[in-house]
């Protein structure tokens, strides 16, 4: 399975339930946020979540970073379907850490389903620290690991039973690679990010949110 096939399957998958909830959850968690600012999206993939944030927050500009050229190709295509949005967007190719992130700091740092891809979770948290300023909003929804392989298998069947085989396998592996809320709390303590809370938001997701 090539990176292109994997990116295509991911870009075409239906993540409506989870992804449509994120901008609403963001608004609920940060009701007094400024309507303007620049958002850094780490591991943006095909930009489905980034686009939803852009539409829900018209005063934001967005810098979306991903290490996969194939994923960014689908991100570019998705953007092109939304006239007016591309001028508020900048797509950045590169692996974190080390990607050529354009600004020194951001008002909002978003990262959806990226944490579980990292062998070293501190890569995400240290990047958050590096690009945050005072009072930067951090919003990180991700999968959380079920308590057994059997539960991961059942969830894979329930939530991706109708998807192509490659996606089912990716989802199963992602569930097993994901962190538990307790593990994420330890990561945040190690990273010295005391302003973050970790909340369970669904049977398969957790959310890290707060201000630096
Ligand atoms: C599961 S996808 C999530 C995409 C998107 N944020 C979403 O919620 O749909 C994870 C993305 O992280 C990217 N990725 C993984 N490791 C990376 C790294 N070290 N630096 C940059 N991107 C990375 C992958 O290429 C992939 O597009």
mmCIF file of C-alpha atoms and ligand atoms in Angstrom:
data_model
loop_
_atom_site.group_PDB
_atom_site.id
_atom_site.type_symbol
_atom_site.label_atom_id
_atom_site.label_comp_id
_atom_site.label_asym_id
_atom_site.label_seq_id
_atom_site.Cartn_x
_atom_site.Cartn_y
_atom_site.Cartn_z
ATOM 1 C CA UNK A 1 0.000 0.000 0.000
ATOM 2 C CA UNK A 2 1.606 3.275 -1.108
ATOM 3 C CA UNK A 3 1.497 6.602 0.729
ATOM 4 C CA UNK A 4 -0.668 7.866 -2.125
ATOM 5 C CA UNK A 5 -3.245 5.072 -1.730
ATOM 6 C CA UNK A 6 -3.276 5.536 2.024
ATOM 7 C CA UNK A 7 -3.709 9.310 1.719
ATOM 8 C CA UNK A 8 -6.489 8.859 -0.851
ATOM 9 C CA UNK A 9 -8.376 6.416 1.383
ATOM 10 C CA UNK A 10 -7.985 8.766 4.369
ATOM 11 C CA UNK A 11 -9.046 11.840 2.380
ATOM 12 C CA UNK A 12 -12.169 10.052 1.126
ATOM 13 C CA UNK A 13 -13.182 8.519 4.464
ATOM 14 C CA UNK A 14 -16.200 9.756 6.333
ATOM 15 C CA UNK A 15 -15.123 11.443 9.584
ATOM 16 C CA UNK A 16 -18.237 13.621 9.745
ATOM 17 C CA UNK A 17 -19.349 12.667 13.269
ATOM 18 C CA UNK A 18 -16.053 13.381 15.000
ATOM 19 C CA UNK A 19 -14.791 16.217 12.811
ATOM 20 C CA UNK A 20 -18.056 18.186 12.773
ATOM 21 C CA UNK A 21 -18.047 18.200 16.585
ATOM 22 C CA UNK A 22 -14.600 19.820 16.932
ATOM 23 C CA UNK A 23 -15.381 23.463 15.991
ATOM 24 C CA UNK A 24 -18.461 23.337 18.265
ATOM 25 C CA UNK A 25 -16.420 21.896 21.109
ATOM 26 C CA UNK A 26 -13.753 24.545 20.511
ATOM 27 C CA UNK A 27 -16.382 27.291 20.780
ATOM 28 C CA UNK A 28 -17.734 25.734 23.992
ATOM 29 C CA UNK A 29 -14.320 25.392 25.617
ATOM 30 C CA UNK A 30 -13.146 28.881 24.598
ATOM 31 C CA UNK A 31 -16.239 31.095 24.584
ATOM 32 C CA UNK A 32 -14.242 34.274 25.235
ATOM 33 C CA UNK A 33 -11.611 33.714 22.557
ATOM 34 C CA UNK A 34 -10.613 36.511 20.202
ATOM 35 C CA UNK A 35 -12.253 36.173 16.804
ATOM 36 C CA UNK A 36 -8.978 37.001 15.081
ATOM 37 C CA UNK A 37 -5.601 35.326 15.021
ATOM 38 C CA UNK A 38 -3.352 32.793 13.415
ATOM 39 C CA UNK A 39 -3.822 29.046 13.905
ATOM 40 C CA UNK A 40 -1.099 26.425 13.616
ATOM 41 C CA UNK A 41 -2.474 22.988 12.670
ATOM 42 C CA UNK A 42 0.092 20.233 13.282
ATOM 43 C CA UNK A 43 -0.387 17.052 11.211
ATOM 44 C CA UNK A 44 -3.216 18.561 9.162
ATOM 45 C CA UNK A 45 -3.525 15.620 6.727
ATOM 46 C CA UNK A 46 -6.080 16.405 3.983
ATOM 47 C CA UNK A 47 -7.231 19.501 5.945
ATOM 48 C CA UNK A 48 -10.781 18.382 6.705
ATOM 49 C CA UNK A 49 -10.533 19.578 10.314
ATOM 50 C CA UNK A 50 -8.562 22.702 9.338
ATOM 51 C CA UNK A 51 -11.231 23.683 6.819
ATOM 52 C CA UNK A 52 -14.000 23.212 9.363
ATOM 53 C CA UNK A 53 -12.135 25.525 11.757
ATOM 54 C CA UNK A 54 -11.604 28.092 9.011
ATOM 55 C CA UNK A 55 -15.305 28.134 8.142
ATOM 56 C CA UNK A 56 -16.426 28.344 11.773
ATOM 57 C CA UNK A 57 -13.888 31.095 12.609
ATOM 58 C CA UNK A 58 -13.791 33.569 9.709
ATOM 59 C CA UNK A 59 -11.268 35.853 11.453
ATOM 60 C CA UNK A 60 -8.581 33.180 11.624
ATOM 61 C CA UNK A 61 -5.701 32.600 9.234
ATOM 62 C CA UNK A 62 -4.324 29.066 9.242
ATOM 63 C CA UNK A 63 -0.894 27.512 8.798
ATOM 64 C CA UNK A 64 -1.365 23.778 8.231
ATOM 65 C CA UNK A 65 1.671 21.488 8.475
ATOM 66 C CA UNK A 66 2.090 17.888 7.355
ATOM 67 C CA UNK A 67 5.011 15.598 6.544
ATOM 68 C CA UNK A 68 3.186 13.735 3.775
ATOM 69 C CA UNK A 69 3.187 15.283 0.301
ATOM 70 C CA UNK A 70 0.334 12.951 -0.666
ATOM 71 C CA UNK A 71 -1.846 14.166 2.241
ATOM 72 C CA UNK A 72 -1.098 17.805 1.414
ATOM 73 C CA UNK A 73 -2.098 17.188 -2.208
ATOM 74 C CA UNK A 74 -5.571 16.218 -0.978
ATOM 75 C CA UNK A 75 -5.539 19.195 1.376
ATOM 76 C CA UNK A 76 -4.806 21.516 -1.558
ATOM 77 C CA UNK A 77 -7.674 19.975 -3.549
ATOM 78 C CA UNK A 78 -10.092 20.339 -0.660
ATOM 79 C CA UNK A 79 -9.097 23.986 -0.255
ATOM 80 C CA UNK A 80 -9.626 24.671 -3.932
ATOM 81 C CA UNK A 81 -13.265 23.641 -3.527
ATOM 82 C CA UNK A 82 -13.827 26.568 -1.137
ATOM 83 C CA UNK A 83 -13.455 29.889 -2.957
ATOM 84 C CA UNK A 84 -12.104 32.587 -0.690
ATOM 85 C CA UNK A 85 -10.529 30.241 1.837
ATOM 86 C CA UNK A 86 -7.138 29.628 0.165
ATOM 87 C CA UNK A 87 -6.042 33.215 0.823
ATOM 88 C CA UNK A 88 -6.405 32.581 4.565
ATOM 89 C CA UNK A 89 -4.415 29.356 4.337
ATOM 90 C CA UNK A 90 -0.791 28.409 4.113
ATOM 91 C CA UNK A 91 0.089 24.727 3.625
ATOM 92 C CA UNK A 92 3.511 23.808 4.972
ATOM 93 C CA UNK A 93 5.308 20.620 3.918
ATOM 94 C CA UNK A 94 7.618 19.146 6.525
ATOM 95 C CA UNK A 95 8.057 16.776 9.415
ATOM 96 C CA UNK A 96 7.618 17.951 12.956
ATOM 97 C CA UNK A 97 10.015 18.751 14.563
ATOM 98 C CA UNK A 98 11.960 20.657 11.977
ATOM 99 C CA UNK A 99 9.185 21.689 9.565
ATOM 100 C CA UNK A 100 9.572 25.258 8.263
ATOM 101 C CA UNK A 101 6.778 26.733 10.376
ATOM 102 C CA UNK A 102 6.333 30.339 9.211
ATOM 103 C CA UNK A 103 5.645 32.254 12.444
ATOM 104 C CA UNK A 104 7.443 32.419 15.765
ATOM 105 C CA UNK A 105 4.199 32.044 17.699
ATOM 106 C CA UNK A 106 0.481 31.414 17.229
ATOM 107 C CA UNK A 107 -2.787 32.423 18.868
ATOM 108 C CA UNK A 108 -4.189 28.902 18.520
ATOM 109 C CA UNK A 109 -2.466 25.523 18.182
ATOM 110 C CA UNK A 110 -4.673 22.779 16.805
ATOM 111 C CA UNK A 111 -3.654 19.183 16.249
ATOM 112 C CA UNK A 112 -6.198 16.480 15.502
ATOM 113 C CA UNK A 113 -5.305 12.782 15.489
ATOM 114 C CA UNK A 114 -1.602 13.529 15.248
ATOM 115 C CA UNK A 115 -0.386 12.623 18.740
ATOM 116 C CA UNK A 116 -0.894 8.882 18.289
ATOM 117 C CA UNK A 117 1.342 8.971 15.186
ATOM 118 C CA UNK A 118 4.357 10.022 17.209
ATOM 119 C CA UNK A 119 6.801 7.544 18.700
ATOM 120 C CA UNK A 120 7.800 10.285 21.096
ATOM 121 C CA UNK A 121 4.739 12.268 22.240
ATOM 122 C CA UNK A 122 7.026 15.030 23.521
ATOM 123 C CA UNK A 123 7.553 16.006 19.877
ATOM 124 C CA UNK A 124 4.022 17.435 19.936
ATOM 125 C CA UNK A 125 4.171 18.976 23.404
ATOM 126 C CA UNK A 126 7.585 20.578 22.865
ATOM 127 C CA UNK A 127 6.359 21.981 19.545
ATOM 128 C CA UNK A 128 3.347 23.419 21.367
ATOM 129 C CA UNK A 129 5.697 25.045 23.882
ATOM 130 C CA UNK A 130 7.943 26.386 21.134
ATOM 131 C CA UNK A 131 5.162 28.061 19.114
ATOM 132 C CA UNK A 132 2.931 29.201 21.954
ATOM 133 C CA UNK A 133 2.889 32.708 23.371
ATOM 134 C CA UNK A 134 1.155 33.825 26.551
ATOM 135 C CA UNK A 135 -2.463 32.617 26.492
ATOM 136 C CA UNK A 136 -2.200 30.574 23.301
ATOM 137 C CA UNK A 137 -5.220 28.318 22.946
ATOM 138 C CA UNK A 138 -4.325 24.630 22.584
ATOM 139 C CA UNK A 139 -6.921 22.230 21.157
ATOM 140 C CA UNK A 140 -5.815 18.629 20.613
ATOM 141 C CA UNK A 141 -8.468 15.969 19.981
ATOM 142 C CA UNK A 142 -7.161 12.437 19.439
ATOM 143 C CA UNK A 143 -8.036 8.799 19.715
ATOM 144 C CA UNK A 144 -7.695 7.099 23.089
ATOM 145 C CA UNK A 145 -6.532 3.523 23.482
ATOM 146 C CA UNK A 146 -9.220 0.992 24.422
ATOM 147 C CA UNK A 147 -8.498 -1.365 27.298
ATOM 148 C CA UNK A 148 -8.092 -4.463 25.118
ATOM 149 C CA UNK A 149 -7.443 -5.631 21.549
ATOM 150 C CA UNK A 150 -10.932 -7.139 21.543
ATOM 151 C CA UNK A 151 -12.436 -3.706 22.272
ATOM 152 C CA UNK A 152 -10.286 -2.162 19.523
ATOM 153 C CA UNK A 153 -11.543 -4.826 17.102
ATOM 154 C CA UNK A 154 -15.163 -4.151 18.062
ATOM 155 C CA UNK A 155 -14.690 -0.384 17.614
ATOM 156 C CA UNK A 156 -13.043 -0.910 14.246
ATOM 157 C CA UNK A 157 -16.048 -2.921 13.128
ATOM 158 C CA UNK A 158 -18.499 -0.389 14.555
ATOM 159 C CA UNK A 159 -16.894 2.788 13.192
ATOM 160 C CA UNK A 160 -15.111 1.707 10.035
ATOM 161 C CA UNK A 161 -16.919 -1.494 9.050
ATOM 162 C CA UNK A 162 -17.982 0.009 5.716
ATOM 163 C CA UNK A 163 -14.649 1.628 4.889
ATOM 164 C CA UNK A 164 -11.945 0.113 2.653
ATOM 165 C CA UNK A 165 -9.644 -2.516 4.193
ATOM 166 C CA UNK A 166 -6.692 -0.094 4.376
ATOM 167 C CA UNK A 167 -8.685 2.312 6.527
ATOM 168 C CA UNK A 168 -9.979 -0.412 8.823
ATOM 169 C CA UNK A 169 -6.416 -1.592 9.402
ATOM 170 C CA UNK A 170 -5.177 1.973 9.960
ATOM 171 C CA UNK A 171 -7.985 2.693 12.410
ATOM 172 C CA UNK A 172 -7.312 -0.515 14.355
ATOM 173 C CA UNK A 173 -3.572 0.214 14.506
ATOM 174 C CA UNK A 174 -4.256 3.827 15.471
ATOM 175 C CA UNK A 175 -6.507 2.751 18.357
ATOM 176 C CA UNK A 176 -3.729 0.501 19.654
ATOM 177 C CA UNK A 177 -1.101 3.240 19.208
ATOM 178 C CA UNK A 178 -3.204 5.886 20.939
ATOM 179 C CA UNK A 179 -2.576 7.049 24.511
ATOM 180 C CA UNK A 180 -4.859 6.807 27.515
ATOM 181 C CA UNK A 181 -5.922 9.984 29.343
ATOM 182 C CA UNK A 182 -3.616 9.069 32.249
ATOM 183 C CA UNK A 183 -0.650 8.708 29.884
ATOM 184 C CA UNK A 184 -1.408 12.075 28.265
ATOM 185 C CA UNK A 185 -1.629 13.748 31.685
ATOM 186 C CA UNK A 186 1.843 12.389 32.475
ATOM 187 C CA UNK A 187 3.147 13.673 29.126
ATOM 188 C CA UNK A 188 1.776 17.157 29.869
ATOM 189 C CA UNK A 189 3.341 17.158 33.318
ATOM 190 C CA UNK A 190 6.685 16.139 31.838
ATOM 191 C CA UNK A 191 6.352 18.893 29.226
ATOM 192 C CA UNK A 192 5.512 21.435 31.938
ATOM 193 C CA UNK A 193 2.214 22.448 30.368
ATOM 194 C CA UNK A 194 0.150 22.938 33.538
ATOM 195 C CA UNK A 195 -2.682 24.852 31.869
ATOM 196 C CA UNK A 196 -3.924 21.828 29.930
ATOM 197 C CA UNK A 197 -6.883 19.613 30.816
ATOM 198 C CA UNK A 198 -7.537 16.131 29.432
ATOM 199 C CA UNK A 199 -11.145 15.129 28.939
ATOM 200 C CA UNK A 200 -12.816 12.039 27.502
ATOM 201 C CA UNK A 201 -15.137 13.237 24.730
ATOM 202 C CA UNK A 202 -16.359 9.953 23.221
ATOM 203 C CA UNK A 203 -15.931 6.196 23.523
ATOM 204 C CA UNK A 204 -12.813 6.517 21.332
ATOM 205 C CA UNK A 205 -11.619 10.121 21.673
ATOM 206 C CA UNK A 206 -10.013 12.367 24.232
ATOM 207 C CA UNK A 207 -9.420 16.091 24.121
ATOM 208 C CA UNK A 208 -6.490 18.090 25.448
ATOM 209 C CA UNK A 209 -7.374 21.755 25.798
ATOM 210 C CA UNK A 210 -6.234 24.827 27.641
ATOM 211 C CA UNK A 211 -4.198 27.998 27.466
ATOM 212 C CA UNK A 212 -0.447 28.197 27.830
HETATM 213 C C1 LIG B 1 -4.411 10.600 11.191
HETATM 214 S S1 LIG B 1 -3.798 11.886 10.203
HETATM 215 C C2 LIG B 1 -4.720 13.256 10.884
HETATM 216 C C3 LIG B 1 -5.015 14.288 9.853
HETATM 217 C C4 LIG B 1 -5.935 15.416 10.319
HETATM 218 N N1 LIG B 1 -5.344 16.218 11.365
HETATM 219 C C5 LIG B 1 -7.262 14.869 10.759
HETATM 220 O O1 LIG B 1 -7.627 15.006 11.936
HETATM 221 O O2 LIG B 1 -7.962 14.306 9.912
HETATM 222 C C6 LIG B 1 -2.170 12.186 10.848
HETATM 223 C C7 LIG B 1 -1.323 13.055 9.952
HETATM 224 O O3 LIG B 1 -0.094 13.340 10.608
HETATM 225 C C8 LIG B 1 0.933 13.345 9.632
HETATM 226 N N2 LIG B 1 2.207 13.118 10.327
HETATM 227 C C9 LIG B 1 2.596 12.029 11.027
HETATM 228 N N3 LIG B 1 3.801 12.240 11.606
HETATM 229 C C10 LIG B 1 4.175 13.501 11.250
HETATM 230 C C11 LIG B 1 5.278 14.338 11.573
HETATM 231 N N4 LIG B 1 6.261 13.919 12.365
HETATM 232 N N5 LIG B 1 5.317 15.592 11.071
HETATM 233 C C12 LIG B 1 4.321 16.056 10.290
HETATM 234 N N6 LIG B 1 3.240 15.328 9.958
HETATM 235 C C13 LIG B 1 3.160 14.075 10.441
HETATM 236 C C14 LIG B 1 0.557 12.260 8.651
HETATM 237 O O4 LIG B 1 1.168 12.471 7.396
HETATM 238 C C15 LIG B 1 -0.961 12.406 8.611
HETATM 239 O O5 LIG B 1 -1.371 13.265 7.583
#
